[in-house]
mmCIF file of C-alpha atoms in Angstrom:
data_model
loop_
_atom_site.group_PDB
_atom_site.id
_atom_site.type_symbol
_atom_site.label_atom_id
_atom_site.label_comp_id
_atom_site.label_asym_id
_atom_site.label_seq_id
_atom_site.Cartn_x
_atom_site.Cartn_y
_atom_site.Cartn_z
ATOM 1 C CA UNK A 1 -61.037 2.626 -52.623
ATOM 2 C CA UNK A 2 -57.648 4.207 -53.316
ATOM 3 C CA UNK A 3 -56.472 0.478 -54.192
ATOM 4 C CA UNK A 4 -58.959 -0.198 -56.327
ATOM 5 C CA UNK A 5 -58.798 3.110 -58.248
ATOM 6 C CA UNK A 6 -54.839 2.155 -58.571
ATOM 7 C CA UNK A 7 -55.496 -1.552 -60.048
ATOM 8 C CA UNK A 8 -58.077 -0.514 -62.237
ATOM 9 C CA UNK A 9 -55.495 2.551 -63.518
ATOM 10 C CA UNK A 10 -52.803 -0.122 -63.766
ATOM 11 C CA UNK A 11 -54.985 -1.882 -66.564
ATOM 12 C CA UNK A 12 -56.770 0.623 -68.234
ATOM 13 C CA UNK A 13 -53.551 2.847 -68.814
ATOM 14 C CA UNK A 14 -51.699 0.299 -70.613
ATOM 15 C CA UNK A 15 -54.237 -0.326 -73.217
ATOM 16 C CA UNK A 16 -55.231 3.199 -73.522
ATOM 17 C CA UNK A 17 -51.272 4.400 -74.121
ATOM 18 C CA UNK A 18 -51.235 1.403 -76.354
ATOM 19 C CA UNK A 19 -54.220 2.384 -78.585
ATOM 20 C CA UNK A 20 -53.138 5.661 -78.797
ATOM 21 C CA UNK A 21 -49.202 5.025 -79.842
ATOM 22 C CA UNK A 22 -49.857 1.823 -82.130
ATOM 23 C CA UNK A 23 -53.364 2.094 -83.963
ATOM 24 C CA UNK A 24 -53.447 4.422 -87.540
ATOM 25 C CA UNK A 25 -55.490 7.153 -86.884
ATOM 26 C CA UNK A 26 -58.806 5.652 -88.553
ATOM 27 C CA UNK A 27 -58.956 2.789 -85.859
ATOM 28 C CA UNK A 28 -57.832 5.285 -83.196
ATOM 29 C CA UNK A 29 -60.833 7.541 -84.123
ATOM 30 C CA UNK A 30 -63.347 4.429 -84.418
ATOM 31 C CA UNK A 31 -62.337 3.166 -81.157
ATOM 32 C CA UNK A 32 -63.081 6.934 -79.528
ATOM 33 C CA UNK A 33 -66.106 6.992 -81.335
ATOM 34 C CA UNK A 34 -67.561 3.852 -79.314
ATOM 35 C CA UNK A 35 -65.657 5.017 -76.244
ATOM 36 C CA UNK A 36 -67.252 8.594 -76.329
ATOM 37 C CA UNK A 37 -70.671 7.070 -77.240
ATOM 38 C CA UNK A 38 -70.767 4.862 -74.500
ATOM 39 C CA UNK A 39 -70.077 8.207 -72.509
ATOM 40 C CA UNK A 40 -72.990 9.412 -74.012
ATOM 41 C CA UNK A 41 -75.247 6.634 -73.273
ATOM 42 C CA UNK A 42 -74.460 7.410 -69.618
ATOM 43 C CA UNK A 43 -75.181 11.032 -70.160
ATOM 44 C CA UNK A 44 -78.708 10.165 -71.258
ATOM 45 C CA UNK A 45 -79.224 8.471 -67.604
ATOM 46 C CA UNK A 46 -78.043 11.876 -66.198
ATOM 47 C CA UNK A 47 -80.403 13.366 -68.307
ATOM 48 C CA UNK A 48 -83.065 10.989 -67.369
ATOM 49 C CA UNK A 49 -83.743 9.788 -70.831
ATOM 50 C CA UNK A 50 -85.442 6.177 -69.272
ATOM 51 C CA UNK A 51 -86.957 4.989 -72.619
ATOM 52 C CA UNK A 52 -84.628 2.561 -74.407
ATOM 53 C CA UNK A 53 -85.699 3.313 -77.776
ATOM 54 C CA UNK A 54 -85.255 7.016 -77.228
ATOM 55 C CA UNK A 55 -81.988 6.613 -75.908
ATOM 56 C CA UNK A 56 -81.124 4.373 -79.147
ATOM 57 C CA UNK A 57 -82.338 7.001 -81.386
ATOM 58 C CA UNK A 58 -80.289 9.783 -79.924
ATOM 59 C CA UNK A 59 -77.578 7.879 -79.578
ATOM 60 C CA UNK A 60 -77.719 6.583 -83.279
ATOM 61 C CA UNK A 61 -78.723 10.482 -84.154
ATOM 62 C CA UNK A 62 -74.863 11.448 -82.543
ATOM 63 C CA UNK A 63 -73.249 8.558 -84.542
ATOM 64 C CA UNK A 64 -74.837 9.780 -87.786
ATOM 65 C CA UNK A 65 -73.234 13.158 -86.959
ATOM 66 C CA UNK A 66 -69.853 11.451 -86.820
ATOM 67 C CA UNK A 67 -70.286 9.580 -89.716
ATOM 68 C CA UNK A 68 -71.035 12.690 -91.829
ATOM 69 C CA UNK A 69 -68.495 14.831 -90.798
ATOM 70 C CA UNK A 70 -65.878 11.621 -91.923
ATOM 71 C CA UNK A 71 -67.722 11.485 -94.997
ATOM 72 C CA UNK A 72 -67.893 15.203 -95.662
ATOM 73 C CA UNK A 73 -64.239 15.213 -94.693
ATOM 74 C CA UNK A 74 -63.088 13.160 -97.993
ATOM 75 C CA UNK A 75 -60.952 14.961 -100.845
ATOM 76 C CA UNK A 76 -59.311 13.836 -103.670
ATOM 77 C CA UNK A 77 -55.880 13.650 -101.443
ATOM 78 C CA UNK A 78 -57.668 11.743 -98.716
ATOM 79 C CA UNK A 79 -59.090 13.724 -95.819
ATOM 80 C CA UNK A 80 -58.986 17.172 -94.959
ATOM 81 C CA UNK A 81 -59.618 18.176 -91.071
ATOM 82 C CA UNK A 82 -61.419 21.491 -91.887
ATOM 83 C CA UNK A 83 -64.695 20.260 -90.345
ATOM 84 C CA UNK A 84 -62.826 18.526 -87.385
ATOM 85 C CA UNK A 85 -60.823 21.734 -86.769
ATOM 86 C CA UNK A 86 -64.250 23.847 -86.866
ATOM 87 C CA UNK A 87 -66.266 21.358 -84.483
ATOM 88 C CA UNK A 88 -63.298 21.554 -82.302
ATOM 89 C CA UNK A 89 -63.710 25.503 -82.214
ATOM 90 C CA UNK A 90 -67.051 24.851 -81.339
ATOM 91 C CA UNK A 91 -66.213 23.075 -78.485
ATOM 92 C CA UNK A 92 -64.073 25.436 -76.511
ATOM 93 C CA UNK A 93 -67.144 27.660 -77.353
ATOM 94 C CA UNK A 94 -69.538 25.277 -76.026
ATOM 95 C CA UNK A 95 -66.939 24.840 -72.732
ATOM 96 C CA UNK A 96 -67.383 28.799 -72.170
ATOM 97 C CA UNK A 97 -70.695 28.600 -72.157
ATOM 98 C CA UNK A 98 -70.921 25.457 -69.524
ATOM 99 C CA UNK A 99 -68.930 27.905 -67.073
ATOM 100 C CA UNK A 100 -71.744 29.812 -67.381
ATOM 101 C CA UNK A 101 -73.822 27.469 -66.543
ATOM 102 C CA UNK A 102 -72.016 26.259 -63.650
ATOM 103 C CA UNK A 103 -72.454 29.380 -61.962
ATOM 104 C CA UNK A 104 -76.490 28.937 -62.443
ATOM 105 C CA UNK A 105 -77.035 25.781 -60.289
ATOM 106 C CA UNK A 106 -80.716 25.403 -60.533
ATOM 107 C CA UNK A 107 -80.379 25.820 -64.520
ATOM 108 C CA UNK A 108 -82.329 23.102 -66.345
ATOM 109 C CA UNK A 109 -82.500 21.222 -62.967
ATOM 110 C CA UNK A 110 -85.858 20.358 -63.404
ATOM 111 C CA UNK A 111 -86.598 17.606 -65.882
ATOM 112 C CA UNK A 112 -90.387 17.920 -66.036
ATOM 113 C CA UNK A 113 -89.956 21.427 -67.980
ATOM 114 C CA UNK A 114 -87.850 21.524 -71.265
ATOM 115 C CA UNK A 115 -84.544 20.426 -69.259
ATOM 116 C CA UNK A 116 -83.719 17.716 -70.636
ATOM 117 C CA UNK A 117 -83.271 19.257 -74.488
ATOM 118 C CA UNK A 118 -80.798 21.356 -73.002
ATOM 119 C CA UNK A 119 -78.747 18.457 -71.376
ATOM 120 C CA UNK A 120 -79.256 16.373 -74.796
ATOM 121 C CA UNK A 121 -77.873 19.525 -76.604
ATOM 122 C CA UNK A 122 -74.924 19.581 -74.530
ATOM 123 C CA UNK A 123 -73.785 15.850 -74.435
ATOM 124 C CA UNK A 124 -73.668 16.146 -78.205
ATOM 125 C CA UNK A 125 -71.850 19.629 -78.095
ATOM 126 C CA UNK A 126 -69.526 17.733 -75.573
ATOM 127 C CA UNK A 127 -68.969 14.744 -77.302
ATOM 128 C CA UNK A 128 -68.627 15.407 -80.820
ATOM 129 C CA UNK A 129 -66.175 17.968 -80.737
ATOM 130 C CA UNK A 130 -64.041 16.209 -78.234
ATOM 131 C CA UNK A 131 -63.765 13.376 -80.466
ATOM 132 C CA UNK A 132 -63.146 15.533 -83.559
ATOM 133 C CA UNK A 133 -60.335 17.313 -81.394
ATOM 134 C CA UNK A 134 -59.347 13.802 -80.630
ATOM 135 C CA UNK A 135 -59.040 13.147 -84.548
ATOM 136 C CA UNK A 136 -57.368 16.436 -85.559
ATOM 137 C CA UNK A 137 -54.379 16.024 -83.031
ATOM 138 C CA UNK A 138 -53.917 11.946 -83.416
ATOM 139 C CA UNK A 139 -53.755 12.650 -87.067
ATOM 140 C CA UNK A 140 -51.032 15.704 -87.180
ATOM 141 C CA UNK A 141 -47.540 15.188 -88.913
ATOM 142 C CA UNK A 142 -45.388 14.528 -87.472
ATOM 143 C CA UNK A 143 -45.997 12.335 -84.232
ATOM 144 C CA UNK A 144 -49.565 13.053 -83.815
ATOM 145 C CA UNK A 145 -50.229 9.945 -81.786
ATOM 146 C CA UNK A 146 -47.439 11.444 -79.432
ATOM 147 C CA UNK A 147 -49.280 14.547 -79.188
ATOM 148 C CA UNK A 148 -52.367 12.939 -78.115
ATOM 149 C CA UNK A 149 -51.094 11.238 -75.548
ATOM 150 C CA UNK A 150 -49.590 14.411 -74.588
ATOM 151 C CA UNK A 151 -52.995 15.987 -74.295
ATOM 152 C CA UNK A 152 -54.238 12.843 -72.378
ATOM 153 C CA UNK A 153 -51.437 12.824 -70.182
ATOM 154 C CA UNK A 154 -51.819 16.674 -69.036
ATOM 155 C CA UNK A 155 -55.676 15.312 -68.045
ATOM 156 C CA UNK A 156 -54.813 12.006 -66.382
ATOM 157 C CA UNK A 157 -52.034 13.956 -64.289
ATOM 158 C CA UNK A 158 -54.049 16.741 -63.240
ATOM 159 C CA UNK A 159 -56.959 14.534 -62.133
ATOM 160 C CA UNK A 160 -54.211 12.537 -60.106
ATOM 161 C CA UNK A 161 -52.259 15.526 -58.791
ATOM 162 C CA UNK A 162 -55.323 17.490 -57.732
ATOM 163 C CA UNK A 163 -57.014 13.870 -56.079
ATOM 164 C CA UNK A 164 -53.839 13.503 -54.115
ATOM 165 C CA UNK A 165 -52.890 17.060 -53.493
ATOM 166 C CA UNK A 166 -56.711 17.479 -51.966
ATOM 167 C CA UNK A 167 -56.233 14.612 -49.875
ATOM 168 C CA UNK A 168 -52.945 15.686 -48.561
ATOM 169 C CA UNK A 169 -53.114 19.316 -48.250
ATOM 170 C CA UNK A 170 -57.000 20.028 -48.345
ATOM 171 C CA UNK A 171 -58.292 22.991 -46.100
ATOM 172 C CA UNK A 172 -54.323 23.780 -44.861
ATOM 173 C CA UNK A 173 -53.353 26.502 -48.025
ATOM 174 C CA UNK A 174 -56.602 28.407 -48.346
ATOM 175 C CA UNK A 175 -58.456 28.533 -45.346
ATOM 176 C CA UNK A 176 -60.782 25.631 -46.079
ATOM 177 C CA UNK A 177 -62.176 27.214 -49.355
ATOM 178 C CA UNK A 178 -63.549 24.884 -51.813
ATOM 179 C CA UNK A 179 -63.646 25.045 -55.231
ATOM 180 C CA UNK A 180 -67.423 24.428 -55.766
ATOM 181 C CA UNK A 181 -69.062 23.339 -52.850
ATOM 182 C CA UNK A 182 -72.689 23.248 -53.858
ATOM 183 C CA UNK A 183 -71.590 21.259 -57.255
ATOM 184 C CA UNK A 184 -68.631 18.997 -55.806
ATOM 185 C CA UNK A 185 -68.086 19.721 -52.044
ATOM 186 C CA UNK A 186 -64.746 17.611 -51.926
ATOM 187 C CA UNK A 187 -63.474 19.584 -54.245
ATOM 188 C CA UNK A 188 -60.570 22.092 -52.910
ATOM 189 C CA UNK A 189 -58.580 24.640 -54.059
ATOM 190 C CA UNK A 190 -55.445 22.776 -52.925
ATOM 191 C CA UNK A 191 -56.450 20.240 -55.325
ATOM 192 C CA UNK A 192 -56.801 22.518 -57.762
ATOM 193 C CA UNK A 193 -53.509 23.562 -57.392
ATOM 194 C CA UNK A 194 -51.946 20.797 -57.241
ATOM 195 C CA UNK A 195 -53.813 19.525 -60.465
ATOM 196 C CA UNK A 196 -52.410 22.334 -62.479
ATOM 197 C CA UNK A 197 -48.929 21.966 -61.074
ATOM 198 C CA UNK A 198 -48.882 18.127 -62.181
ATOM 199 C CA UNK A 199 -50.478 18.753 -65.563
ATOM 200 C CA UNK A 200 -48.439 21.522 -66.208
ATOM 201 C CA UNK A 201 -45.356 19.631 -65.945
ATOM 202 C CA UNK A 202 -46.316 16.363 -67.417
ATOM 203 C CA UNK A 203 -47.415 18.184 -70.319
ATOM 204 C CA UNK A 204 -43.683 19.804 -70.729
ATOM 205 C CA UNK A 205 -42.438 16.659 -70.309
ATOM 206 C CA UNK A 206 -44.548 14.473 -72.768
ATOM 207 C CA UNK A 207 -44.019 17.635 -75.510
ATOM 208 C CA UNK A 208 -40.390 17.140 -74.975
ATOM 209 C CA UNK A 209 -40.900 13.243 -76.171
ATOM 210 C CA UNK A 210 -43.556 14.626 -78.908
ATOM 211 C CA UNK A 211 -41.010 16.422 -80.471
ATOM 212 C CA UNK A 212 -41.329 20.024 -78.913
ATOM 213 C CA UNK A 213 -38.429 22.354 -79.131
ATOM 214 C CA UNK A 214 -37.089 24.138 -75.948
ATOM 215 C CA UNK A 215 -38.194 27.193 -77.299
ATOM 216 C CA UNK A 216 -42.048 25.882 -77.744
ATOM 217 C CA UNK A 217 -41.970 24.850 -74.172
ATOM 218 C CA UNK A 218 -43.475 27.972 -72.814
ATOM 219 C CA UNK A 219 -46.267 27.827 -75.402
ATOM 220 C CA UNK A 220 -46.944 24.055 -74.188
ATOM 221 C CA UNK A 221 -47.109 25.304 -70.719
ATOM 222 C CA UNK A 222 -50.205 27.641 -72.070
ATOM 223 C CA UNK A 223 -51.763 25.198 -73.535
ATOM 224 C CA UNK A 224 -51.182 22.834 -70.573
ATOM 225 C CA UNK A 225 -52.631 24.808 -68.202
ATOM 226 C CA UNK A 226 -55.807 25.817 -70.259
ATOM 227 C CA UNK A 227 -56.390 22.216 -70.686
ATOM 228 C CA UNK A 228 -56.040 21.438 -67.251
ATOM 229 C CA UNK A 229 -58.627 24.450 -66.174
ATOM 230 C CA UNK A 230 -61.274 23.241 -68.883
ATOM 231 C CA UNK A 231 -60.898 19.595 -67.538
ATOM 232 C CA UNK A 232 -61.800 20.886 -64.476
ATOM 233 C CA UNK A 233 -64.980 22.697 -65.824
ATOM 234 C CA UNK A 234 -65.951 19.515 -67.631
ATOM 235 C CA UNK A 235 -65.092 17.164 -64.260
ATOM 236 C CA UNK A 236 -67.560 19.850 -62.729
ATOM 237 C CA UNK A 237 -70.460 20.175 -65.188
ATOM 238 C CA UNK A 238 -70.686 16.417 -65.051
ATOM 239 C CA UNK A 239 -70.536 16.721 -61.119
ATOM 240 C CA UNK A 240 -73.623 19.139 -61.804
ATOM 241 C CA UNK A 241 -75.533 16.457 -64.112
ATOM 242 C CA UNK A 242 -75.184 13.992 -61.388
ATOM 243 C CA UNK A 243 -76.363 16.369 -58.656
ATOM 244 C CA UNK A 244 -79.371 17.250 -60.354
ATOM 245 C CA UNK A 245 -80.627 13.504 -60.139
ATOM 246 C CA UNK A 246 -78.909 12.611 -57.265
ATOM 247 C CA UNK A 247 -76.424 9.941 -58.269
ATOM 248 C CA UNK A 248 -72.572 9.769 -57.271
ATOM 249 C CA UNK A 249 -71.508 7.967 -60.553
ATOM 250 C CA UNK A 250 -72.513 7.998 -64.319
ATOM 251 C CA UNK A 251 -72.269 4.402 -63.672
ATOM 252 C CA UNK A 252 -70.359 1.475 -62.220
ATOM 253 C CA UNK A 253 -68.756 -0.039 -65.182
ATOM 254 C CA UNK A 254 -64.978 0.502 -63.895
ATOM 255 C CA UNK A 255 -64.292 -0.293 -60.363
ATOM 256 C CA UNK A 256 -63.106 2.337 -58.180
ATOM 257 C CA UNK A 257 -63.944 4.878 -61.127
ATOM 258 C CA UNK A 258 -67.394 4.832 -61.552
ATOM 259 C CA UNK A 259 -68.581 4.880 -65.315
ATOM 260 C CA UNK A 260 -67.137 6.135 -68.247
ATOM 261 C CA UNK A 261 -68.268 9.564 -68.276
ATOM 262 C CA UNK A 262 -66.852 9.813 -64.735
ATOM 263 C CA UNK A 263 -63.245 9.052 -66.839
ATOM 264 C CA UNK A 264 -63.896 10.988 -69.712
ATOM 265 C CA UNK A 265 -65.584 14.237 -68.138
ATOM 266 C CA UNK A 266 -62.549 16.364 -68.175
ATOM 267 C CA UNK A 267 -61.254 14.966 -71.637
ATOM 268 C CA UNK A 268 -64.240 16.165 -73.421
ATOM 269 C CA UNK A 269 -63.215 19.384 -72.314
ATOM 270 C CA UNK A 270 -59.414 19.424 -72.571
ATOM 271 C CA UNK A 271 -59.037 18.074 -75.742
ATOM 272 C CA UNK A 272 -60.870 21.014 -78.036
ATOM 273 C CA UNK A 273 -58.689 23.606 -76.171
ATOM 274 C CA UNK A 274 -55.409 21.757 -76.550
ATOM 275 C CA UNK A 275 -56.071 21.067 -80.203
ATOM 276 C CA UNK A 276 -56.814 24.693 -81.088
ATOM 277 C CA UNK A 277 -54.004 25.743 -78.659
ATOM 278 C CA UNK A 278 -51.663 23.723 -80.250
ATOM 279 C CA UNK A 279 -52.653 24.948 -83.900
ATOM 280 C CA UNK A 280 -52.584 28.668 -82.702
ATOM 281 C CA UNK A 281 -49.380 28.699 -81.355
ATOM 282 C CA UNK A 282 -47.442 26.304 -83.431
ATOM 283 C CA UNK A 283 -45.953 23.371 -81.553
#
């Protein structure tokens, strides 16, 4: 499995990096919309929306919100990012609420009730703010494309660091305590620590490449730390949805990695907090 994951990552990573660095913001935003909407389609599976017409209508509704945000952001000088910034703030608030949801495992688990409504709302609150944060970061001057790569590299590094730290040190440092045993039994505190360390280090390195000054690095480290922690919440929340319906992966599109949602779950939570933290702390 590790070899398959590595080979898939070696194919996907260069394509993602090239898109981030080479595409102008409108094209990058359009590509991200396609990716996130594909992840949202898988989210509908986890909410057990089985009717194709209903899923299509829900997908078009979310697409319409994205289009409306772009249309409403037009100005005489081009585009204003105010609505995208507001949506990113809403995203941060949502993921704080999702953290509370994680503490109530059975909440919205019975799809014979109105649980699907909560999960569909959660899907929109996860995808659209993350997409807005991506657009906000990439459009920032100067070097917005490099800052977006920094944000994503933090999540990728944290995910990789957690995987290998968990496999190597799992159960040795914290007496076998699990991070969230009922939601994701394989996640360890050692993995979390490894993910935090890797994410912060990579964030600092990539921030220097993006143009951060040495004086800004403490702020970058704080935001990178928060982005890693939020990415863990995003990962656990998707795991919770999968536990509710008894599946291992959100899909099987990516060999060794599952579905698209399995790859972007941490990104969905990390992007809004990175965008907001970057703006507030001024780097």
